């Protein structure tokens, strides 16, 4: 092939390469009071013999952005359903409050007095587990960082004595989700005790620092018919 014929191919390759190279992304909260997001929450847990399904909508509104960059949220959990072994019941509506620090970790929650069929504590704890702790500096696709995760304090409950869990976050791709430019980030346990049974993937809106979609899975690959957990939480139109 002549050099002149190769020139268009080289130009296309150069343009394609440039399109895939992006500037580092700074992940942090960039939100305003009154801003709201509604999520659809779905949980499936169980095995072939017995399955549990939970669904609900969670509308979060930013109540206050504090001077230390922490953010106070109020949440409304509605349209909850629970299915146990084929029997479906309605879950109680719940109004909640929770706070994220400026690094992206949920530090405390207030779920009031839970009703008999209340699922708000479960939903918020799973949301906290799949949240992304922001890195100290802008990151490029392919970069990883670690942070300690600890369950948030629950108002009116005894403090948990469990130690923090080290988690590894990896920025694996930039993707467009629900019209937003997102950073796709995987989350796995880090350290000698990590066994890979719990994994999460979260798509963070680069413009706000809020999640657009979360997926959390728990399963032991060595056991074919064991209890498995799969959770998704995805933003929907308000």
Coordinates of N, CA and C in Angstrom, one line a residue:
X1 N 0.8 -1.2 0.0 CA 0.0 0.0 0.0 C 0.9 1.2 0.0
X2 N 0.5 2.2 -0.8 CA 1.3 3.4 -0.9 C 1.2 4.3 0.3
X3 N 2.2 5.1 0.5 CA 2.1 6.0 1.7 C 0.9 6.9 1.6
X4 N 0.6 7.4 0.4 CA -0.6 8.3 0.3 C -1.9 7.6 0.7
X5 N -2.0 6.4 0.4 CA -3.2 5.6 0.8 C -3.2 5.4 2.3
X6 N -2.1 5.3 3.0 CA -2.0 5.1 4.4 C -2.4 6.3 5.2
X7 N -2.2 7.5 4.6 CA -2.4 8.7 5.4 C -3.8 8.8 6.0
X8 N -4.9 8.6 5.2 CA -6.2 8.6 5.8 C -6.4 7.7 7.0
X9 N -5.8 6.5 6.9 CA -5.9 5.5 8.0 C -5.2 6.0 9.3
X10 N -4.1 6.6 9.1 CA -3.3 7.2 10.2 C -4.0 8.3 10.9
X11 N -4.7 9.1 10.0 CA -5.5 10.3 10.6 C -6.6 9.8 11.4
X12 N -7.3 8.8 10.9 CA -8.5 8.2 11.6 C -8.0 7.6 13.0
X13 N -6.9 6.9 12.9 CA -6.3 6.3 14.2 C -6.0 7.4 15.2
X14 N -5.4 8.4 14.7 CA -4.9 9.5 15.6 C -6.1 10.2 16.2
X15 N -7.2 10.4 15.4 CA -8.4 11.1 16.0 C -9.1 10.2 17.0
X16 N -9.1 8.9 16.7 CA -9.8 7.9 17.6 C -9.0 7.8 18.9
X17 N -7.7 7.8 18.8 CA -6.9 7.8 20.0 C -7.1 9.0 20.9
X18 N -7.1 10.2 20.2 CA -7.3 11.5 21.0 C -8.7 11.5 21.7
X19 N -9.7 10.9 21.0 CA -11.0 10.9 21.6 C -11.1 10.0 22.8
X20 N -10.2 9.0 22.9 CA -10.2 8.1 24.1 C -9.3 8.6 25.2
X21 N -8.6 9.7 25.0 CA -7.7 10.2 26.1 C -8.5 11.4 26.7
X22 N -8.7 11.3 28.0 CA -9.5 12.3 28.7 C -8.6 13.0 29.8
X23 N -9.0 14.1 30.2 CA -8.4 14.8 31.4 C -8.7 14.1 32.6
X24 N -7.9 14.2 33.7 CA -8.2 13.6 35.0 C -9.6 14.1 35.5
X25 N -10.3 13.3 36.2 CA -11.6 13.7 36.7 C -11.5 13.9 38.2
X26 N -12.1 15.1 38.6 CA -12.1 15.4 40.1 C -13.5 15.0 40.6
X27 N -13.5 14.0 41.5 CA -14.7 13.5 42.1 C -14.9 14.2 43.4
X28 N -16.0 14.9 43.5 CA -16.4 15.5 44.8 C -17.9 16.0 44.7
X29 N -18.5 16.4 45.8 CA -19.8 16.9 45.8 C -19.8 18.3 45.2
X30 N -20.7 18.5 44.2 CA -20.9 19.8 43.6 C -22.4 20.0 43.5
X31 N -23.0 20.2 44.6 CA -24.5 20.2 44.7 C -25.0 21.5 45.4
X32 N -26.3 21.7 45.3 CA -26.9 22.9 45.9 C -28.1 22.4 46.7
X33 N -28.4 23.2 47.7 CA -29.6 22.9 48.6 C -30.9 22.9 47.8
X34 N -31.7 21.9 48.1 CA -33.0 21.8 47.3 C -32.9 20.8 46.2
X35 N -31.7 20.5 45.7 CA -31.5 19.6 44.6 C -32.1 18.2 45.0
X36 N -32.8 17.5 44.1 CA -33.3 16.2 44.5 C -33.1 15.2 43.4
X37 N -33.1 13.9 43.8 CA -32.9 12.8 42.9 C -33.8 11.7 43.4
X38 N -34.4 11.0 42.4 CA -35.3 9.9 42.8 C -34.6 8.6 42.2
X39 N -34.5 7.6 43.1 CA -33.9 6.3 42.7 C -34.9 5.2 42.8
X40 N -34.7 4.2 41.9 CA -35.5 3.0 42.0 C -34.6 1.9 42.6
X41 N -35.0 1.3 43.7 CA -34.2 0.4 44.5 C -34.8 -1.0 44.3
X42 N -34.0 -2.0 43.9 CA -34.4 -3.4 43.8 C -33.4 -4.3 44.4
X43 N -33.9 -5.3 45.2 CA -33.0 -6.2 45.8 C -33.6 -7.6 45.6
X44 N -32.6 -8.5 45.3 CA -33.0 -10.0 45.1 C -32.0 -10.8 46.0
X45 N -32.5 -11.7 46.8 CA -31.7 -12.4 47.7 C -32.3 -13.8 47.8
X46 N -31.4 -14.8 47.9 CA -31.9 -16.2 48.1 C -31.3 -17.2 47.2
X47 N -31.9 -18.3 47.1 CA -31.4 -19.4 46.3 C -32.6 -20.1 45.6
X48 N -32.3 -21.2 45.0 CA -33.4 -21.9 44.2 C -34.6 -22.3 45.1
X49 N -34.3 -22.5 46.4 CA -35.4 -23.0 47.3 C -36.2 -21.9 47.9
X50 N -35.6 -20.7 48.1 CA -36.4 -19.6 48.7 C -35.8 -18.3 48.3
X51 N -36.6 -17.4 47.8 CA -36.1 -16.1 47.3 C -36.8 -14.9 48.0
X52 N -36.1 -13.9 48.2 CA -36.6 -12.6 48.8 C -36.4 -11.5 47.8
X53 N -37.4 -10.7 47.5 CA -37.3 -9.5 46.7 C -37.9 -8.3 47.4
X54 N -37.2 -7.2 47.2 CA -37.6 -5.9 47.8 C -37.5 -4.8 46.7
X55 N -38.5 -4.0 46.6 CA -38.4 -2.9 45.7 C -39.0 -1.6 46.4
X56 N -38.5 -0.5 45.9 CA -39.1 0.8 46.5 C -38.5 2.0 45.6
X57 N -39.0 3.2 45.9 CA -38.4 4.4 45.3 C -37.9 5.2 46.5
X58 N -36.7 5.8 46.3 CA -36.1 6.7 47.3 C -35.9 8.0 46.7
X59 N -36.6 9.0 47.2 CA -36.3 10.4 46.7 C -35.5 11.1 47.7
X60 N -34.3 11.6 47.3 CA -33.4 12.3 48.2 C -33.3 13.8 47.8
X61 N -33.4 14.6 48.9 CA -33.3 16.0 48.7 C -32.2 16.6 49.5
X62 N -31.4 17.4 49.0 CA -30.3 18.0 49.7 C -30.8 19.1 50.6
X63 N -30.7 18.9 51.9 CA -31.3 19.9 52.9 C -30.3 21.0 53.2
X64 N -29.0 20.6 53.3 CA -28.0 21.6 53.6 C -26.6 21.1 53.1
X65 N -25.8 22.1 52.6 CA -24.4 21.9 52.3 C -23.6 22.6 53.3
X66 N -22.9 21.9 54.1 CA -22.2 22.5 55.3 C -20.8 23.1 54.9
X67 N -20.3 23.9 55.8 CA -19.0 24.6 55.6 C -17.9 23.6 55.4
X68 N -18.0 22.4 56.1 CA -16.9 21.4 56.0 C -17.1 20.5 54.8
X69 N -18.0 20.9 53.8 CA -18.3 20.1 52.6 C -19.1 18.9 52.8
X70 N -19.6 18.6 54.1 CA -20.5 17.5 54.3 C -21.9 18.0 53.8
X71 N -22.7 17.0 53.5 CA -24.0 17.3 52.9 C -25.1 16.5 53.7
X72 N -26.1 17.3 54.1 CA -27.3 16.7 54.8 C -28.4 16.4 53.8
X73 N -28.9 15.2 53.8 CA -30.0 14.8 52.9 C -31.2 14.5 53.7
X74 N -32.4 14.6 53.1 CA -33.6 14.1 53.6 C -34.1 13.1 52.6
X75 N -34.7 12.0 53.0 CA -35.1 11.0 52.0 C -36.5 10.5 52.3
X76 N -37.3 10.2 51.2 CA -38.6 9.7 51.3 C -38.6 8.3 50.6
X77 N -38.9 7.3 51.4 CA -39.0 6.0 50.8 C -40.4 5.6 50.6
X78 N -40.8 5.3 49.4 CA -42.2 5.1 49.0 C -42.3 3.9 48.1
X79 N -43.6 3.4 47.9 CA -43.9 2.3 47.0 C -43.1 1.1 47.3
X80 N -42.9 0.8 48.6 CA -42.1 -0.4 48.9 C -42.9 -1.7 48.8
X81 N -42.3 -2.7 48.3 CA -42.8 -4.0 48.2 C -41.8 -5.1 48.7
X82 N -42.3 -6.1 49.4 CA -41.5 -7.2 49.8 C -42.1 -8.5 49.4
X83 N -41.3 -9.3 48.8 CA -41.8 -10.6 48.4 C -41.0 -11.7 49.0
X84 N -41.6 -12.6 49.8 CA -40.9 -13.6 50.5 C -41.6 -15.0 50.1
X85 N -40.8 -15.8 49.4 CA -41.3 -17.1 49.0 C -42.6 -17.0 48.1
X86 N -42.8 -15.9 47.4 CA -44.0 -15.8 46.5 C -45.1 -14.9 47.2
X87 N -45.0 -14.6 48.5 CA -46.0 -13.8 49.1 C -45.6 -12.3 49.1
X88 N -46.4 -11.4 48.6 CA -46.1 -10.0 48.4 C -46.8 -9.2 49.5
X89 N -46.1 -8.3 50.2 CA -46.7 -7.4 51.1 C -46.1 -6.0 50.8
X90 N -46.9 -5.0 51.2 CA -46.4 -3.6 51.1 C -45.5 -3.2 52.3
X91 N -44.5 -2.5 52.0 CA -43.6 -2.0 53.0 C -44.0 -0.6 53.5
X92 N -43.7 -0.3 54.7 CA -44.1 1.0 55.3 C -43.4 2.1 54.6
X93 N -44.1 3.2 54.3 CA -43.4 4.5 53.9 C -42.5 5.0 55.0
X94 N -41.4 5.6 54.7 CA -40.5 6.1 55.7 C -39.9 7.4 55.3
X95 N -39.7 8.3 56.2 CA -39.0 9.6 56.0 C -37.7 9.5 56.8
X96 N -36.6 9.8 56.1 CA -35.3 9.6 56.7 C -34.4 10.8 56.6
X97 N -33.3 10.8 57.3 CA -32.3 11.9 57.3 C -31.0 11.2 57.3
X98 N -30.0 11.6 56.5 CA -28.7 11.1 56.5 C -27.7 12.1 56.1
X99 N -26.4 11.9 56.5 CA -25.3 12.8 56.2 C -24.2 12.1 55.6
X100 N -23.6 12.7 54.5 CA -22.4 12.3 53.9 C -21.3 13.3 54.2
X101 N -20.1 12.9 54.6 CA -19.0 13.8 54.7 C -18.5 14.3 53.4
X102 N -17.6 15.2 53.4 CA -17.1 15.7 52.1 C -16.3 14.8 51.3
X103 N -15.9 13.6 51.9 CA -15.2 12.6 51.2 C -16.1 11.6 50.5
X104 N -17.4 11.7 50.7 CA -18.3 10.8 50.0 C -18.8 9.6 50.9
X105 N -18.5 9.6 52.2 CA -18.9 8.5 53.1 C -20.1 8.9 53.9
X106 N -21.1 8.0 53.9 CA -22.3 8.3 54.8 C -21.8 8.1 56.2
X107 N -22.0 9.1 57.1 CA -21.5 9.0 58.5 C -22.6 8.8 59.5
X108 N -23.8 9.2 59.2 CA -24.9 9.0 60.1 C -26.3 9.0 59.4
X109 N -27.2 8.3 60.0 CA -28.6 8.2 59.5 C -29.6 8.3 60.6
X110 N -30.8 8.8 60.3 CA -31.9 8.8 61.2 C -33.1 8.2 60.5
X111 N -33.6 7.1 60.9 CA -34.7 6.4 60.2 C -35.9 6.5 61.1
X112 N -35.9 7.3 62.2 CA -37.0 7.5 63.1 C -37.3 6.2 63.8
X113 N -38.6 5.9 64.0 CA -39.0 4.6 64.7 C -39.5 3.7 63.6
X114 N -38.7 2.7 63.2 CA -39.1 1.8 62.1 C -40.4 1.0 62.4
X115 N -41.2 0.9 61.4 CA -42.5 0.2 61.5 C -42.2 -1.3 61.3
X116 N -43.2 -2.1 61.4 CA -43.0 -3.6 61.3 C -42.5 -4.0 59.9
X117 N -43.0 -3.3 58.9 CA -42.5 -3.6 57.5 C -41.6 -2.5 57.0
X118 N -40.8 -1.9 57.8 CA -40.0 -0.8 57.4 C -38.7 -1.4 56.7
X119 N -38.3 -0.8 55.6 CA -37.1 -1.3 54.9 C -36.0 -0.2 54.8
X120 N -36.3 1.0 55.4 CA -35.4 2.2 55.2 C -34.0 1.9 55.7
X121 N -33.8 1.3 56.8 CA -32.5 1.0 57.3 C -31.7 0.1 56.3
X122 N -32.3 -0.9 55.8 CA -31.6 -1.8 54.9 C -31.3 -1.0 53.6
X123 N -32.2 -0.2 53.1 CA -31.9 0.5 51.8 C -30.8 1.5 52.0
X124 N -30.8 2.3 53.1 CA -29.7 3.3 53.3 C -28.4 2.6 53.6
X125 N -28.3 1.5 54.3 CA -27.1 0.8 54.6 C -26.5 0.3 53.3
X126 N -27.3 -0.3 52.4 CA -26.8 -0.7 51.1 C -26.3 0.4 50.3
X127 N -27.1 1.5 50.3 CA -26.6 2.7 49.6 C -25.3 3.2 50.1
X128 N -25.1 3.1 51.4 CA -23.8 3.6 52.0 C -22.7 2.6 51.5
X129 N -22.9 1.3 51.5 CA -21.9 0.4 51.1 C -21.4 0.5 49.7
X130 N -22.3 0.9 48.8 CA -22.0 1.1 47.4 C -21.6 2.5 47.0
X131 N -21.5 3.4 48.0 CA -21.0 4.8 47.7 C -19.5 4.8 47.5
X132 N -19.1 5.8 46.7 CA -17.7 6.0 46.4 C -17.1 7.0 47.3
X133 N -16.0 6.6 48.0 CA -15.2 7.5 48.8 C -14.3 8.2 47.8
X134 N -14.4 9.5 47.7 CA -13.7 10.3 46.7 C -12.1 10.2 46.9
X135 N -11.4 10.2 45.8 CA -9.9 10.2 46.0 C -9.4 11.6 46.3
X136 N -8.2 11.7 46.8 CA -7.7 13.0 47.3 C -7.3 13.9 46.1
X137 N -7.2 13.3 44.9 CA -6.8 14.2 43.8 C -7.6 13.7 42.5
X138 N -7.6 14.4 41.5 CA -8.2 14.0 40.2 C -7.6 12.7 39.7
X139 N -8.4 11.8 39.1 CA -7.9 10.5 38.7 C -8.2 10.3 37.2
X140 N -7.4 9.4 36.6 CA -7.6 9.0 35.3 C -8.2 7.6 35.2
X141 N -8.8 7.3 34.1 CA -9.3 5.9 33.9 C -8.1 4.9 34.1
X142 N -8.4 3.9 34.9 CA -7.4 2.9 35.2 C -6.7 3.1 36.5
X143 N -6.9 4.2 37.2 CA -6.3 4.5 38.5 C -7.2 3.9 39.6
X144 N -6.5 3.6 40.7 CA -7.2 3.0 41.9 C -6.8 3.8 43.1
X145 N -7.6 3.7 44.2 CA -7.3 4.3 45.5 C -8.0 3.4 46.5
X146 N -7.6 3.5 47.8 CA -8.2 2.8 48.8 C -8.7 3.7 49.9
X147 N -9.7 3.2 50.7 CA -10.2 4.0 51.8 C -10.9 3.0 52.7
X148 N -11.1 3.5 54.0 CA -11.7 2.7 55.0 C -13.2 2.9 55.0
X149 N -14.0 1.9 55.0 CA -15.4 2.0 55.1 C -15.9 1.5 56.5
X150 N -16.8 2.3 57.1 CA -17.4 1.9 58.3 C -18.9 2.2 58.2
X151 N -19.7 1.3 58.7 CA -21.2 1.6 58.7 C -21.5 2.9 59.4
X152 N -22.5 3.6 58.8 CA -22.9 4.9 59.5 C -23.5 4.7 60.8
X153 N -23.4 5.7 61.7 CA -24.1 5.7 63.0 C -25.6 5.9 62.7
X154 N -26.4 5.1 63.5 CA -27.8 5.2 63.4 C -28.4 5.8 64.6
X155 N -29.1 6.9 64.5 CA -29.7 7.6 65.6 C -30.6 6.7 66.5
X156 N -30.3 6.7 67.8 CA -31.1 5.9 68.7 C -30.7 4.4 68.8
X157 N -29.7 4.0 68.0 CA -29.2 2.6 68.1 C -27.8 2.6 68.8
X158 N -27.5 1.4 69.3 CA -26.2 1.2 69.9 C -25.1 1.3 68.9
X159 N -24.0 2.0 69.2 CA -22.9 2.2 68.2 C -22.3 0.8 67.9
X160 N -22.0 0.6 66.6 CA -21.4 -0.6 66.2 C -19.9 -0.7 66.5
X161 N -19.5 -1.8 67.0 CA -18.1 -1.9 67.4 C -17.2 -2.5 66.3
X162 N -17.8 -2.8 65.1 CA -17.0 -3.4 64.1 C -15.9 -2.5 63.6
X163 N -14.8 -3.1 63.2 CA -13.7 -2.4 62.6 C -14.0 -1.9 61.2
X164 N -13.3 -0.9 60.7 CA -13.5 -0.4 59.4 C -13.0 -1.5 58.4
X165 N -13.6 -1.5 57.2 CA -13.2 -2.4 56.1 C -12.5 -1.6 55.1
X166 N -11.3 -2.1 54.7 CA -10.6 -1.4 53.6 C -11.2 -1.8 52.2
X167 N -11.5 -0.8 51.5 CA -12.1 -1.0 50.1 C -11.2 -0.4 49.1
X168 N -11.1 -1.0 47.9 CA -10.3 -0.5 46.8 C -11.3 0.0 45.7
X169 N -11.1 1.2 45.3 CA -11.9 1.8 44.2 C -11.1 1.9 43.0
X170 N -11.7 1.6 41.8 CA -11.0 1.7 40.5 C -11.9 2.4 39.5
X171 N -11.3 3.4 38.9 CA -12.0 4.2 37.9 C -11.8 3.5 36.6
X172 N -12.8 2.7 36.1 CA -12.6 1.8 35.0 C -13.0 2.4 33.7
X173 N -13.9 3.4 33.7 CA -14.4 3.9 32.4 C -15.2 5.2 32.6
X174 N -15.3 6.0 31.6 CA -16.2 7.1 31.5 C -17.3 6.7 30.6
X175 N -18.6 6.8 31.1 CA -19.7 6.4 30.4 C -20.9 7.4 30.5
X176 N -21.7 7.4 29.5 CA -22.9 8.2 29.5 C -24.0 7.4 30.0
X177 N -24.6 7.8 31.1 CA -25.7 7.0 31.8 C -26.9 8.0 32.1
X178 N -28.1 7.7 31.6 CA -29.2 8.5 31.8 C -29.0 10.0 31.4
X179 N -28.2 10.2 30.4 CA -27.9 11.5 29.9 C -26.8 12.3 30.6
X180 N -26.2 11.6 31.6 CA -25.1 12.2 32.4 C -23.8 11.6 32.1
X181 N -22.7 12.5 32.2 CA -21.4 12.0 32.0 C -20.9 11.4 33.4
X182 N -20.6 10.1 33.4 CA -20.3 9.4 34.7 C -19.0 8.8 34.7
X183 N -18.4 8.6 35.9 CA -17.2 7.9 36.1 C -17.7 6.5 36.7
X184 N -17.4 5.4 35.9 CA -17.8 4.1 36.3 C -16.7 3.6 37.3
X185 N -17.0 3.2 38.5 CA -16.1 2.9 39.5 C -16.4 1.5 40.1
X186 N -15.5 0.6 40.2 CA -15.7 -0.7 40.8 C -15.2 -0.6 42.3
X187 N -15.8 -1.4 43.1 CA -15.5 -1.4 44.5 C -15.3 -2.8 45.0
X188 N -14.2 -3.2 45.6 CA -13.9 -4.5 46.1 C -13.2 -4.4 47.5
X189 N -13.3 -5.4 48.3 CA -12.6 -5.4 49.5 C -11.1 -5.5 49.2
X190 N -10.3 -4.9 50.1 CA -8.8 -4.8 49.9 C -8.1 -5.4 51.1
X191 N -7.1 -6.1 50.9 CA -6.3 -6.6 52.0 C -6.3 -8.1 52.1
X192 N -5.6 -8.7 53.1 CA -5.4 -10.1 53.2 C -6.7 -10.9 53.4
X193 N -7.7 -10.3 54.0 CA -8.9 -11.0 54.3 C -9.9 -10.9 53.2
X194 N -9.6 -10.2 52.1 CA -10.6 -10.0 51.0 C -10.7 -11.3 50.3
X195 N -12.0 -11.7 50.1 CA -12.2 -13.0 49.4 C -13.1 -12.8 48.1
X196 N -13.4 -11.6 47.7 CA -14.1 -11.4 46.5 C -15.6 -11.7 46.5
X197 N -16.1 -12.0 47.7 CA -17.5 -12.3 47.7 C -18.4 -11.1 47.6
X198 N -18.0 -9.9 47.9 CA -18.8 -8.7 47.8 C -18.1 -7.7 46.8
X199 N -18.9 -7.4 45.8 CA -18.4 -6.4 44.8 C -19.5 -5.4 44.5
X200 N -19.1 -4.2 44.1 CA -20.0 -3.2 43.7 C -19.5 -2.4 42.6
X201 N -20.4 -1.8 41.8 CA -20.0 -0.9 40.7 C -21.0 0.3 40.8
X202 N -20.4 1.5 40.8 CA -21.2 2.7 40.9 C -20.8 3.7 39.8
X203 N -21.8 4.3 39.2 CA -21.6 5.3 38.2 C -21.9 6.6 38.8
X204 N -20.9 7.4 39.0 CA -20.9 8.7 39.6 C -21.1 9.9 38.6
X205 N -22.1 10.7 38.8 CA -22.3 11.9 37.9 C -21.1 12.8 38.2
X206 N -20.3 13.0 37.2 CA -19.1 13.9 37.3 C -19.5 15.3 37.7
X207 N -20.6 15.8 37.2 CA -21.0 17.1 37.4 C -21.5 17.4 38.8
X208 N -22.0 16.4 39.6 CA -22.5 16.6 40.9 C -21.8 15.8 42.0
X209 N -21.2 14.7 41.6 CA -20.7 13.7 42.6 C -21.7 12.8 43.2
X210 N -22.9 12.9 42.7 CA -24.0 12.0 43.2 C -24.0 10.7 42.3
X211 N -24.5 9.6 42.9 CA -24.6 8.4 42.1 C -25.7 8.4 41.1
X212 N -25.5 7.9 39.9 CA -26.6 7.7 38.9 C -27.1 6.3 39.0
X213 N -26.2 5.4 39.2 CA -26.6 4.0 39.3 C -25.6 3.2 40.2
X214 N -26.1 2.3 41.0 CA -25.3 1.5 41.9 C -25.7 0.0 41.7
X215 N -24.7 -0.9 41.7 CA -25.0 -2.3 41.7 C -24.1 -2.9 42.8
X216 N -24.7 -3.8 43.6 CA -23.9 -4.5 44.6 C -24.3 -6.0 44.6
X217 N -23.2 -6.8 44.6 CA -23.5 -8.2 44.5 C -22.7 -8.9 45.6
X218 N -23.3 -10.0 46.1 CA -22.6 -10.9 47.1 C -22.8 -12.3 46.7
X219 N -21.8 -13.1 46.5 CA -21.9 -14.5 46.1 C -20.6 -15.2 46.3
X220 N -20.6 -16.4 46.6 CA -19.4 -17.2 46.8 C -19.3 -18.1 45.5
X221 N -18.3 -17.8 44.6 CA -18.2 -18.5 43.4 C -17.9 -20.0 43.6
X222 N -17.5 -20.4 44.8 CA -17.2 -21.8 45.0 C -18.4 -22.7 45.4
X223 N -19.6 -22.0 45.6 CA -20.8 -22.7 46.0 C -21.8 -22.4 45.0
X224 N -22.4 -23.4 44.3 CA -23.3 -23.2 43.2 C -24.7 -22.8 43.6
X225 N -25.2 -23.3 44.7 CA -26.5 -23.0 45.1 C -26.6 -22.4 46.5
X226 N -25.9 -21.3 46.7 CA -25.9 -20.6 48.0 C -26.7 -19.3 48.0
X227 N -26.9 -18.7 49.1 CA -27.6 -17.5 49.2 C -26.9 -16.4 48.5
X228 N -27.5 -15.7 47.6 CA -26.9 -14.7 46.8 C -27.6 -13.4 47.0
X229 N -26.9 -12.3 46.9 CA -27.6 -11.0 47.0 C -27.2 -10.1 45.8
X230 N -28.2 -9.5 45.2 CA -28.0 -8.5 44.1 C -28.9 -7.3 44.4
X231 N -28.2 -6.1 44.4 CA -28.9 -4.9 44.6 C -28.6 -3.9 43.5
X232 N -29.7 -3.3 43.0 CA -29.5 -2.2 42.1 C -30.2 -0.9 42.6
X233 N -29.6 0.2 42.3 CA -30.3 1.5 42.7 C -30.0 2.5 41.5
X234 N -31.0 2.9 40.8 CA -30.8 3.7 39.6 C -31.7 4.9 39.6
X235 N -31.1 6.1 39.2 CA -31.9 7.3 39.2 C -33.0 7.2 38.1
X236 N -34.2 7.8 38.4 CA -35.3 7.8 37.5 C -35.8 9.3 37.4
X237 N -36.6 9.6 36.5 CA -37.2 10.9 36.4 C -38.0 11.3 37.6
X238 N -37.7 12.5 38.2 CA -38.5 12.9 39.3 C -40.0 13.2 38.9

